[in-house]
PDB file of C-alpha atoms in Angstrom:
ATOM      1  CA  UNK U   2      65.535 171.007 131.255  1.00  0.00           C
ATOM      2  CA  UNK U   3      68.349 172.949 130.658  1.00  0.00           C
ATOM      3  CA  UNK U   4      70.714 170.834 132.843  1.00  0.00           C
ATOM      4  CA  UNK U   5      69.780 167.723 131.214  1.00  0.00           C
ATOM      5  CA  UNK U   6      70.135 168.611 127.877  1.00  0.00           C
ATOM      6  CA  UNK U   7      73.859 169.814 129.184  1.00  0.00           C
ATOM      7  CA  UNK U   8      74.672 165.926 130.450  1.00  0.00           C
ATOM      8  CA  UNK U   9      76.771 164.364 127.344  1.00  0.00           C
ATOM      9  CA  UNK U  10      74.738 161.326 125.454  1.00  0.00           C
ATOM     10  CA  UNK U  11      77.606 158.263 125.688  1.00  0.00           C
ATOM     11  CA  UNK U  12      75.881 156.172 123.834  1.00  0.00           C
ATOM     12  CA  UNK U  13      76.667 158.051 120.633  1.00  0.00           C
ATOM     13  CA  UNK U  14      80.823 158.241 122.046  1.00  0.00           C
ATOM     14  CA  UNK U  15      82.937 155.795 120.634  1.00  0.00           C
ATOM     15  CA  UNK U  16      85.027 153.662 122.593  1.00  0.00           C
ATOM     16  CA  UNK U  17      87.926 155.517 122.047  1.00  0.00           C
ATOM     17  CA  UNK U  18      86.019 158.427 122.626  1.00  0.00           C
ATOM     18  CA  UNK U  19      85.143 157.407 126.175  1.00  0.00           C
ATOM     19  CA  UNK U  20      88.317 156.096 127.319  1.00  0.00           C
ATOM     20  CA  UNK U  21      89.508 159.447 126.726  1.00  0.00           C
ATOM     21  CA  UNK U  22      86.370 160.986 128.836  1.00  0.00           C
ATOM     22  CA  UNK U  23      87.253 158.831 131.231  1.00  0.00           C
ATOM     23  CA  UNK U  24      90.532 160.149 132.198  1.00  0.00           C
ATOM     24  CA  UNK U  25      89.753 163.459 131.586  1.00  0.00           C
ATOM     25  CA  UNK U  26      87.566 165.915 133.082  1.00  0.00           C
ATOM     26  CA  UNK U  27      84.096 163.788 132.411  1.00  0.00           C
ATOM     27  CA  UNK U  28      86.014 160.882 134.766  1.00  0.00           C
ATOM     28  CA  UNK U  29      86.767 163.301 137.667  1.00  0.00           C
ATOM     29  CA  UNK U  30      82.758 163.549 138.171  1.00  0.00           C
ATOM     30  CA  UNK U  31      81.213 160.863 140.252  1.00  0.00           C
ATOM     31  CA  UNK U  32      77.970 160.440 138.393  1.00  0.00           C
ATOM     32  CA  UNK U  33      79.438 161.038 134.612  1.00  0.00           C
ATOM     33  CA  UNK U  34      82.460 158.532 135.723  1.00  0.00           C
ATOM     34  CA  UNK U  35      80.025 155.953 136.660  1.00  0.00           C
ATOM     35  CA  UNK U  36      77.600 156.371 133.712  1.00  0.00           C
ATOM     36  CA  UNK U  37      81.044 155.601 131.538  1.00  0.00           C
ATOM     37  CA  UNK U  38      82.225 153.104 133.144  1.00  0.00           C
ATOM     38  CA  UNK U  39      78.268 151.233 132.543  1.00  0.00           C
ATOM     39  CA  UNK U  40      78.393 152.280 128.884  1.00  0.00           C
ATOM     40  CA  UNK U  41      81.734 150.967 128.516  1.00  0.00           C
ATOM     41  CA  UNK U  42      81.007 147.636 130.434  1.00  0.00           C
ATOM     42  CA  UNK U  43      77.765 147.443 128.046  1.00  0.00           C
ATOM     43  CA  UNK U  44      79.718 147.326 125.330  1.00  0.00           C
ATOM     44  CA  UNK U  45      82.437 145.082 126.418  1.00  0.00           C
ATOM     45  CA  UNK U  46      78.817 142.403 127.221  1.00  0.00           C
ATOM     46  CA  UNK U  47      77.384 142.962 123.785  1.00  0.00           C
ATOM     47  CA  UNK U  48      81.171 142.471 121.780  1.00  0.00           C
ATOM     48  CA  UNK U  49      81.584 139.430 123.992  1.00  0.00           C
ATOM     49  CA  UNK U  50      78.023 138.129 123.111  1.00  0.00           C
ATOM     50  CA  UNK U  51      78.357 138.836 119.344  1.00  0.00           C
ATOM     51  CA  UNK U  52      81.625 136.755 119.348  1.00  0.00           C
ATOM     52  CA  UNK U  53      80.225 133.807 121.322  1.00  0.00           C
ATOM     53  CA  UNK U  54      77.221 133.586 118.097  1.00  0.00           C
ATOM     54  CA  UNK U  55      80.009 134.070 115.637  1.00  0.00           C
ATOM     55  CA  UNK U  56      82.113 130.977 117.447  1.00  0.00           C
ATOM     56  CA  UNK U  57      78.869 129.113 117.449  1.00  0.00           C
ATOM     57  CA  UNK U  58      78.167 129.411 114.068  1.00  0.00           C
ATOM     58  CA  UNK U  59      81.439 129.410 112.616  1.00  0.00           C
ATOM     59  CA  UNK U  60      83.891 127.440 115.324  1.00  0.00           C
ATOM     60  CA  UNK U  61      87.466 127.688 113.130  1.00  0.00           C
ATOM     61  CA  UNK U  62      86.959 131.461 113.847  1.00  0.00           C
ATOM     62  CA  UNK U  63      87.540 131.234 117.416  1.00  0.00           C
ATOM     63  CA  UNK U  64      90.449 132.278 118.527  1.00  0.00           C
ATOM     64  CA  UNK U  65      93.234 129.860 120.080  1.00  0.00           C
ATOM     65  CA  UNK U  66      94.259 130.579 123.180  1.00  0.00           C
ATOM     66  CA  UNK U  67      98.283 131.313 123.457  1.00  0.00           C
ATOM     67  CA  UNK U  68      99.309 127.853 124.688  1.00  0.00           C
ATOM     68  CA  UNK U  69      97.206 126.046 121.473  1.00  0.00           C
ATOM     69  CA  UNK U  70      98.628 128.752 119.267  1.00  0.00           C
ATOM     70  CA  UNK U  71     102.360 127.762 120.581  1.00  0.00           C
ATOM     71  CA  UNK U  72     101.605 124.246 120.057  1.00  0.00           C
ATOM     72  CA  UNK U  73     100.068 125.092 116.587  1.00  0.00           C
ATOM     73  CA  UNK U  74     102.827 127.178 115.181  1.00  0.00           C
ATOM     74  CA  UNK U  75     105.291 124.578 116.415  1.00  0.00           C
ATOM     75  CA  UNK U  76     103.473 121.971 114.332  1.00  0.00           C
ATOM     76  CA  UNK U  77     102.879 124.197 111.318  1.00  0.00           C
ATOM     77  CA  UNK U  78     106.712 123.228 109.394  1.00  0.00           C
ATOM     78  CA  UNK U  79     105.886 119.503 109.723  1.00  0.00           C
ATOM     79  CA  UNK U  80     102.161 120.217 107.989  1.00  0.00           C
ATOM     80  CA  UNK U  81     103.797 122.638 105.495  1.00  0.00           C
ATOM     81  CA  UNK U  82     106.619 120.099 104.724  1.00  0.00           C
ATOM     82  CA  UNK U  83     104.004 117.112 104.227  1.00  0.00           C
ATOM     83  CA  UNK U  84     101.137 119.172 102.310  1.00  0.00           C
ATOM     84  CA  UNK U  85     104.613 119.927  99.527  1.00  0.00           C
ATOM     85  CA  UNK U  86     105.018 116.569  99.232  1.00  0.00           C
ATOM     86  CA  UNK U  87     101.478 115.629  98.825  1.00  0.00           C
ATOM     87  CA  UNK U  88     101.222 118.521  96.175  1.00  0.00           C
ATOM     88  CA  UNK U  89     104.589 117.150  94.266  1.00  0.00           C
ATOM     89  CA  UNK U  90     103.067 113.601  94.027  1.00  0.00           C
ATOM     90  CA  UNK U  91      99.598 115.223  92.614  1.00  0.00           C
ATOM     91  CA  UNK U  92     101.815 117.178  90.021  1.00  0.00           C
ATOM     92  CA  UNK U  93     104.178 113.881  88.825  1.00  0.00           C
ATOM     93  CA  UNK U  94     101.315 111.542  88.539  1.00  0.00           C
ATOM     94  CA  UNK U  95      98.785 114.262  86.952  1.00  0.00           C
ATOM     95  CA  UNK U  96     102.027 114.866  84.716  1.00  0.00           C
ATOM     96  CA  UNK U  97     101.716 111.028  83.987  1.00  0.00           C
ATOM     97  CA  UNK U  98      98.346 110.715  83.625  1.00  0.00           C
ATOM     98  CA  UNK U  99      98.527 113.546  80.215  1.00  0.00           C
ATOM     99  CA  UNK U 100     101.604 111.917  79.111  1.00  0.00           C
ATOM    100  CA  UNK U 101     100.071 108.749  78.772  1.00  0.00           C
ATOM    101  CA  UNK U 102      97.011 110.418  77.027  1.00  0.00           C
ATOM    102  CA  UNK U 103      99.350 111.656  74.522  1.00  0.00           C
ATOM    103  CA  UNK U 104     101.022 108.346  74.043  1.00  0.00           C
ATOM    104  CA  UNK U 105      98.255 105.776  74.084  1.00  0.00           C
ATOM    105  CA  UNK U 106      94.725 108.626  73.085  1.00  0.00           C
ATOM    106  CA  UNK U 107      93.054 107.019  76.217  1.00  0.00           C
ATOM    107  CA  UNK U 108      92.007 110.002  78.438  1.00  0.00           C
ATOM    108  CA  UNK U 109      92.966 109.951  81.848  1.00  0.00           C
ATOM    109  CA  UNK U 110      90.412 111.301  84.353  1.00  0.00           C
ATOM    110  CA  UNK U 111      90.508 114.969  85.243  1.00  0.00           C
ATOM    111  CA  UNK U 112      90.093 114.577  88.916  1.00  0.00           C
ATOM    112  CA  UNK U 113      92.352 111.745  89.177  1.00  0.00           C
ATOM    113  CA  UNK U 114      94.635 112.178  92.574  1.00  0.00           C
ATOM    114  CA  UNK U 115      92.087 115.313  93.596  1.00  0.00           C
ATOM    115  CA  UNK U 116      92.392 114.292  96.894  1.00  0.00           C
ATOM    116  CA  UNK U 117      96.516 114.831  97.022  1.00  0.00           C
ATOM    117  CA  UNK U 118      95.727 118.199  95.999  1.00  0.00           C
ATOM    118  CA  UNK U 119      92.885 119.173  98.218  1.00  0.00           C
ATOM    119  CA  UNK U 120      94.736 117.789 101.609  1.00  0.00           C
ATOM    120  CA  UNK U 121      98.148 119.253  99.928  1.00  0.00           C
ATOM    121  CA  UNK U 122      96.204 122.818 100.082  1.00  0.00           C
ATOM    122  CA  UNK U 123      94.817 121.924 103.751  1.00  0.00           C
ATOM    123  CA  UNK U 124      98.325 121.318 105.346  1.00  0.00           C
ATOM    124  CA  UNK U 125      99.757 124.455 103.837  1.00  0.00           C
ATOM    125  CA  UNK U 126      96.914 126.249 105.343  1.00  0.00           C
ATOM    126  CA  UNK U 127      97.875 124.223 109.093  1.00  0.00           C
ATOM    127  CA  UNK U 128      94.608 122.584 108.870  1.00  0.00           C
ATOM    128  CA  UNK U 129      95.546 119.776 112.052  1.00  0.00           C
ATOM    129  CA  UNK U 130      91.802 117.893 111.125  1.00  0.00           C
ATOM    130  CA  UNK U 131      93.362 117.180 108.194  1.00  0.00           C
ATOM    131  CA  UNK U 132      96.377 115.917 109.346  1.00  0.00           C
ATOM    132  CA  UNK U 133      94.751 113.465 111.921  1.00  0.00           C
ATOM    133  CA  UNK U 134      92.473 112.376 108.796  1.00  0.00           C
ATOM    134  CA  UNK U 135      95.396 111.906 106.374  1.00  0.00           C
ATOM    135  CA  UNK U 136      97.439 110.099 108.826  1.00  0.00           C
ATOM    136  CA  UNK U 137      94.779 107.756 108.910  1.00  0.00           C
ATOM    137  CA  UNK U 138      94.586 107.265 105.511  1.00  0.00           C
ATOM    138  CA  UNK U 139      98.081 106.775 104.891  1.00  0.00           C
ATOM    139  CA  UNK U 140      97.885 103.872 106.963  1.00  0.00           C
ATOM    140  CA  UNK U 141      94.911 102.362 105.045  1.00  0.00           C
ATOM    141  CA  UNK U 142      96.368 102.653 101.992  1.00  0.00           C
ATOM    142  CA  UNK U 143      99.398 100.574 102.875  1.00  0.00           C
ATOM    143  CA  UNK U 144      98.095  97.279 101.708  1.00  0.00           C
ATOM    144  CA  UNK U 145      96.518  98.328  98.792  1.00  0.00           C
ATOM    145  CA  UNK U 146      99.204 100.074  97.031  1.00  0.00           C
ATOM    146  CA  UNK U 147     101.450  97.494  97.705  1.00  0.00           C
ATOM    147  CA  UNK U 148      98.984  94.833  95.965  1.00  0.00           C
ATOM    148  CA  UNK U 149      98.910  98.037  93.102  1.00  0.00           C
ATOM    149  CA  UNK U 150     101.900  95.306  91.738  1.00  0.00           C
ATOM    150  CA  UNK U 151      99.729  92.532  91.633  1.00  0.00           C
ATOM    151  CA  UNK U 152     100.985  91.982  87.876  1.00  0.00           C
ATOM    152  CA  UNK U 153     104.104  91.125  89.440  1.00  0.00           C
ATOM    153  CA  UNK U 154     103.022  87.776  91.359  1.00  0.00           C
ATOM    154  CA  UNK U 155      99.410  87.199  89.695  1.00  0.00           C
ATOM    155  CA  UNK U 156     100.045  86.276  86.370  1.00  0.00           C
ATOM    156  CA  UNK U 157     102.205  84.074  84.437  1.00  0.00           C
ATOM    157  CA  UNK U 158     106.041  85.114  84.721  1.00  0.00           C
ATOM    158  CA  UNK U 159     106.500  84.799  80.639  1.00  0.00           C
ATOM    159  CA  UNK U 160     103.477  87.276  80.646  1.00  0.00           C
ATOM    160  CA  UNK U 161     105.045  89.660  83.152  1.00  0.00           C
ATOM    161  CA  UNK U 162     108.459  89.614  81.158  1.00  0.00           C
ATOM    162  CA  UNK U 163     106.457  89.894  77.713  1.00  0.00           C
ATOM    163  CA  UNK U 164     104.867  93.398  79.095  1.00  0.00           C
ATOM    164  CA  UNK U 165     108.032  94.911  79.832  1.00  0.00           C
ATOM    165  CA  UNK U 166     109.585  93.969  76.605  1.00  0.00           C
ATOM    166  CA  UNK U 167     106.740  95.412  74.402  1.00  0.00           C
ATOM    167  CA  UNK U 168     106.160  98.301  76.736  1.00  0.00           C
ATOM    168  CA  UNK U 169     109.007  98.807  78.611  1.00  0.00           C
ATOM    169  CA  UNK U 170     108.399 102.967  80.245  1.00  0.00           C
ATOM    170  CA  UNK U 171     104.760 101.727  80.961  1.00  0.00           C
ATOM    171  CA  UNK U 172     105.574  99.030  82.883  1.00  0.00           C
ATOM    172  CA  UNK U 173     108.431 100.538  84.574  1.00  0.00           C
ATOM    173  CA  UNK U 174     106.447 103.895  85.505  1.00  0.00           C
ATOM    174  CA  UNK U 175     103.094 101.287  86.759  1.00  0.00           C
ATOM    175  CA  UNK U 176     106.463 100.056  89.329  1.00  0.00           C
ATOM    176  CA  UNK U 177     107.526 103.699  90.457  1.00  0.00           C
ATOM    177  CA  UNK U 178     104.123 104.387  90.722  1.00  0.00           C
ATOM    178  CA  UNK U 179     103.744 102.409  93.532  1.00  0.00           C
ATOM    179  CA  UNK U 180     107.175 102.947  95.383  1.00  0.00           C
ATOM    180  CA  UNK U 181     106.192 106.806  95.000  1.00  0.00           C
ATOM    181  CA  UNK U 182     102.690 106.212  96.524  1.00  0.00           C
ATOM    182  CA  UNK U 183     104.517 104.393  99.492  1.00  0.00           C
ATOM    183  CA  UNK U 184     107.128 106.597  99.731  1.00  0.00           C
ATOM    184  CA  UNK U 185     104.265 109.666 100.017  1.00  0.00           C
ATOM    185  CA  UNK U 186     102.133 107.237 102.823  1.00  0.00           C
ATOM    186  CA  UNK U 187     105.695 106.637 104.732  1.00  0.00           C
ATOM    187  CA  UNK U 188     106.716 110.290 104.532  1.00  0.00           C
ATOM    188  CA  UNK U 189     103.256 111.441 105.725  1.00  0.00           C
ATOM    189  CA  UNK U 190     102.676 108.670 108.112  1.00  0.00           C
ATOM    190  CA  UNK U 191     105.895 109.615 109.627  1.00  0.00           C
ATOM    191  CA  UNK U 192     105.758 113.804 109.741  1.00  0.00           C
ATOM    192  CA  UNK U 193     101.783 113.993 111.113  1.00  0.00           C
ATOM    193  CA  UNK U 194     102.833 111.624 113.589  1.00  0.00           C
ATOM    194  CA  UNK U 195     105.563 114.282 114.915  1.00  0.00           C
ATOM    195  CA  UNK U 196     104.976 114.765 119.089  1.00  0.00           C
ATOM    196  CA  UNK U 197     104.636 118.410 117.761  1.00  0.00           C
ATOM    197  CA  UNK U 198     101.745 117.537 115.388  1.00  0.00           C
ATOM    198  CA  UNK U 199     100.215 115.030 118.058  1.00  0.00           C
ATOM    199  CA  UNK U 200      99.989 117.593 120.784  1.00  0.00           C
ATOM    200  CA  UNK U 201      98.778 120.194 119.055  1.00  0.00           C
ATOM    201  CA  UNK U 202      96.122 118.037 117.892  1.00  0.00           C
ATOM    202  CA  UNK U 203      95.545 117.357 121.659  1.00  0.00           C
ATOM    203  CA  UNK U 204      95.199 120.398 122.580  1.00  0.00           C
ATOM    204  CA  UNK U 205      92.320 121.370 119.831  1.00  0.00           C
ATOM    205  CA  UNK U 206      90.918 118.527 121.323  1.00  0.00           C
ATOM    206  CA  UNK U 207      91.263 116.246 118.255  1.00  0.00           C
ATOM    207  CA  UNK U 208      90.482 112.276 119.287  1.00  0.00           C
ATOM    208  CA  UNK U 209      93.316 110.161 118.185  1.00  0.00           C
ATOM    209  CA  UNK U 210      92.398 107.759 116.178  1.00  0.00           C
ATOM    210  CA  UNK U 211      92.751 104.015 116.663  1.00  0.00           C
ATOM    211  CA  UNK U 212      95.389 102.896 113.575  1.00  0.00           C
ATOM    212  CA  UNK U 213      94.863  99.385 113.831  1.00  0.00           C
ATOM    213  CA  UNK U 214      91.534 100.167 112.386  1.00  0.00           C
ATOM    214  CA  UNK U 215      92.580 101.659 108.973  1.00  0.00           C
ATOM    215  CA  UNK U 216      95.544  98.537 108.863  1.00  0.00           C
ATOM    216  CA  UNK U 217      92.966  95.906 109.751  1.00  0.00           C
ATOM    217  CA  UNK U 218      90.607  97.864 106.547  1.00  0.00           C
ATOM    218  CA  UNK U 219      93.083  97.977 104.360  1.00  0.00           C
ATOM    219  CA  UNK U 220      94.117  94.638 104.713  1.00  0.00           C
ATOM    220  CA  UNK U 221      90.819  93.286 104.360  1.00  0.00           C
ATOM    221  CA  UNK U 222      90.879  95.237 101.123  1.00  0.00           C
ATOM    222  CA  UNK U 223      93.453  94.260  99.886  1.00  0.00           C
ATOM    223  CA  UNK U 224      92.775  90.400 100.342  1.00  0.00           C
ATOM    224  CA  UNK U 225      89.695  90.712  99.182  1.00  0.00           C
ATOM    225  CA  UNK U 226      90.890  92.492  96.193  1.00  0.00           C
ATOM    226  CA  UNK U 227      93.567  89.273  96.044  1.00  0.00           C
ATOM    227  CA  UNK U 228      90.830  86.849  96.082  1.00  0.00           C
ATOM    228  CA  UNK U 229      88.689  87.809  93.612  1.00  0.00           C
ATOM    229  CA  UNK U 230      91.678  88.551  91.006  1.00  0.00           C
ATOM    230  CA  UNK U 231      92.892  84.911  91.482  1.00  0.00           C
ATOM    231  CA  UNK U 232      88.703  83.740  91.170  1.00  0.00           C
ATOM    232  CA  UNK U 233      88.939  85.397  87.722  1.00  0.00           C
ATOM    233  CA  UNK U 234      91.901  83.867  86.963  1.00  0.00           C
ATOM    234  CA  UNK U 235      91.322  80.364  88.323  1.00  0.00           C
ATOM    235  CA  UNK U 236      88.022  80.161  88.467  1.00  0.00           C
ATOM    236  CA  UNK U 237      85.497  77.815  86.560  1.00  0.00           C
ATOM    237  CA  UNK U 238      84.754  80.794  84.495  1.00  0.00           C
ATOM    238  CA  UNK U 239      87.978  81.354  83.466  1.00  0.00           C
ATOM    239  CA  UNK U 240      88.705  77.717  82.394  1.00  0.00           C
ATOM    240  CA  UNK U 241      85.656  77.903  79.592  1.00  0.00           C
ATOM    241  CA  UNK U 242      86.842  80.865  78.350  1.00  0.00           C
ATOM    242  CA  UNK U 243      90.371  80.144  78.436  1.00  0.00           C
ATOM    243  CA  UNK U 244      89.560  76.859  76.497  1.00  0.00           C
ATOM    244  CA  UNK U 245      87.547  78.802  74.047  1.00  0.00           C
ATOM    245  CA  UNK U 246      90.113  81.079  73.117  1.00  0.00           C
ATOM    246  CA  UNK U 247      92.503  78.424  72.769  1.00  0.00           C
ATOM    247  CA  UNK U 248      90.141  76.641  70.233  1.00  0.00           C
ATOM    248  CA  UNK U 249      90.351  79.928  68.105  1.00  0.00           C
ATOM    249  CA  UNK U 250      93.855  80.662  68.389  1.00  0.00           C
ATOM    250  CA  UNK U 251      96.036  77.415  68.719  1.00  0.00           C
ATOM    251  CA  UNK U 252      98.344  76.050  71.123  1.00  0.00           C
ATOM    252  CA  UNK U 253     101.396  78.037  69.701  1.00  0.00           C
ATOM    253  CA  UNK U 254     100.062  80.834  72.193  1.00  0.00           C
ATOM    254  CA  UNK U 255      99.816  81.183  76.126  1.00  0.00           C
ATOM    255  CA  UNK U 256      96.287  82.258  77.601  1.00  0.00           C
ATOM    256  CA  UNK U 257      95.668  84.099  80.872  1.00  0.00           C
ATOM    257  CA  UNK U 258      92.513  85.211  82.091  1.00  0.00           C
ATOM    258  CA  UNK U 259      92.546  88.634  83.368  1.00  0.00           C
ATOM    259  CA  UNK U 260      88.859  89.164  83.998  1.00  0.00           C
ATOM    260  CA  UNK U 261      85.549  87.797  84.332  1.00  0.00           C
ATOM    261  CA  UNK U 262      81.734  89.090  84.327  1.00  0.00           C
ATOM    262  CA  UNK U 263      78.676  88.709  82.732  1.00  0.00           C
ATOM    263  CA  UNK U 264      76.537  90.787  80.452  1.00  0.00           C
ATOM    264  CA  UNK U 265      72.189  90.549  80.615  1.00  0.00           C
ATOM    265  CA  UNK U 266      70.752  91.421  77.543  1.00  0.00           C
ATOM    266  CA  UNK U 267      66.856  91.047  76.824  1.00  0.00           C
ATOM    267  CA  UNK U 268      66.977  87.598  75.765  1.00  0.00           C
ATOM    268  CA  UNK U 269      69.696  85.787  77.951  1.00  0.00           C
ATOM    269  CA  UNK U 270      72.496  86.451  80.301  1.00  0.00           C
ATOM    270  CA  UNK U 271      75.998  85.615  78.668  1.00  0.00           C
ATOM    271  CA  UNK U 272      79.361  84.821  80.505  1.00  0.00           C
ATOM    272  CA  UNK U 273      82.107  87.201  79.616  1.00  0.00           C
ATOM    273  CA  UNK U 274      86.034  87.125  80.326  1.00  0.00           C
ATOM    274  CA  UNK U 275      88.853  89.079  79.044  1.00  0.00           C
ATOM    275  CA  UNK U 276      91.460  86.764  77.985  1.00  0.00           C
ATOM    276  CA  UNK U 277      95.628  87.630  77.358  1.00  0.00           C
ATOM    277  CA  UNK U 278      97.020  85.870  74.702  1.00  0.00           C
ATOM    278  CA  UNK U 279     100.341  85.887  74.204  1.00  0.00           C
ATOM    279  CA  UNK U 280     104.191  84.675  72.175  1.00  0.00           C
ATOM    280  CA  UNK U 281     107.257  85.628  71.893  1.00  0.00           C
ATOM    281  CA  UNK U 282     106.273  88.580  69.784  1.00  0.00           C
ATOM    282  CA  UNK U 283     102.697  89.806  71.053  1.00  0.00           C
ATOM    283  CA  UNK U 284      99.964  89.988  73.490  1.00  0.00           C
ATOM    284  CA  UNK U 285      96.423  90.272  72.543  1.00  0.00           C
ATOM    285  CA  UNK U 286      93.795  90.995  74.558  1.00  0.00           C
ATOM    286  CA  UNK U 287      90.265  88.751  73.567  1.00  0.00           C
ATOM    287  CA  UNK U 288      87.001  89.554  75.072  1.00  0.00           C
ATOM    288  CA  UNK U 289      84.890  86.606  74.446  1.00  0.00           C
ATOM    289  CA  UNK U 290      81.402  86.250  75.877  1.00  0.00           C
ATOM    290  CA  UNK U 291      79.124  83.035  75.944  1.00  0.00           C
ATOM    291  CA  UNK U 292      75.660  82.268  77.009  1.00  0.00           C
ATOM    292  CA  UNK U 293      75.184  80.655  80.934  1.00  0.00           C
TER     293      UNK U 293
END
């Protein structure tokens, strides 16, 4: 009895404690070296175990190996350099947004541009999902914001030219708008397609995505958004209530149709258009609804 109760207990040690009972005196004994090195060797099983549930539930935590890290930190200045752009664009056009709510009373929406903030925040942090996800919205978005300008080439010229005159900064910012939106989609387009981005991406085992996809998308978009802007504007629709404003208002005006829809109410459903009228001095705009 006495003997036992003289044999240490390791499983209250530390693991400090027996590394250092290890090379000392406890060590230079057979039986207590062995019964150490099985503690220890427990221990080393159960941290190893713990970490493999923790990666399971919670995969970012895993460590990267040195080779991804490499690869990671080498692609971290061209995330870092593209999340400070996106986060400049979401401060100008937020900055936009309140000016114009100061100028005109028409609130702009809080969580307008969100997104350029939240992937912004992501790159900084050297999130490389991101990246692959932004790259491939970049790409989508080409089309689109270019057709952002379809006031340019969709309606009348004398209309186009009448807009700047009366509201010259509006119409001008609605044009830098766009070139800063393409100049963010180049920028990022070209800086998360870096070969360091790419390879680190590899090497988390991120797929690459197809980009002809999101180009193909966006253009369908974009055409589709085409067509239905020149239906409104052409359309049979349009005509009526084109000719109907132009009963009310005269020929010493021009009339474009900007929009077109239709409203049910209980009793019948009614046509309805949003008409621009416009001289040398002003442009109205003229809802006007009629009954199918």
């Amino acid at each position: 009895m006495t003997l036992q109760a003289s044999q240490p207990d390791y499983q209250r040690y530390s693991m400090a404690s027996l590394q250092q009972a290890l090379s000392g005196a406890d060590g230079a004994d057979a039986a207590r070296r062995q019964r150490i090195e099985a503690e220890i060797a427990q221990r080393q099983q159960d941290d190893e175990a713990a970490a493999q549930r923790q990666w399971a539930a919670r995969p970012q935590d895993k460590p990267l190996d040195p080779a991804t890290a490499a690869l990671a930190e080498a692609a971290a200045p061209f995330l870092r350099s593209a999340g400070y752009v996106l986060l400049f664009a979401w401060v100008v056009l937020r900055a936009a947004g309140l000016l114009e709510t100061l100028q005109t009373g028409i609130r702009s929406y809080v969580f307008a541009y969100l997104g350029l903030l939240i992937f912004g925040v992501c790159l900084l942090r050297g999130k490389l999902r991101a990246a692959v996800w932004l790259r491939w919205l970049a790409v989508f978005w080409i089309v689109p914001t270019v057709l952002a300008l379809d006031f340019l080439f969709l309606q009348p010229l004398s209309l186009t030219v009448m807009q700047f005159k009366l509201a010259p900064g509006y119409r001008l910012w609605s044009v830098l708008e766009a070139v800063l939106s393409l100049w963010v989609i180049y920028y990022l387009y070209r800086q998360l397609g870096m070969p360091a981005v790419v390879a680190a991406c590899d090497a988390r085992g991120y797929t690459r995505r197809d980009l002809r996809i999101p180009a193909i998308l966006g253009l369908i978009l974009g055409m589709a958004g085409v067509a239905f802007q020149l239906h409104a504007s052409h359309g049979d629709v349009a005509m009526q209530a084109r000719t109907i404003v132009a009963q009310r208002y005269g020929p010493g005006y021009a009339y474009h149709v900007s929009g077109v829809g239709q409203s049910v109410t209980p009793q019948r459903t009614l046509h309805t258009a949003l008409v621009q009228v416009w001289d040398d001095k002003r442009i109205l705009q003229v809802p006007v609804r009629w009954p199918q």
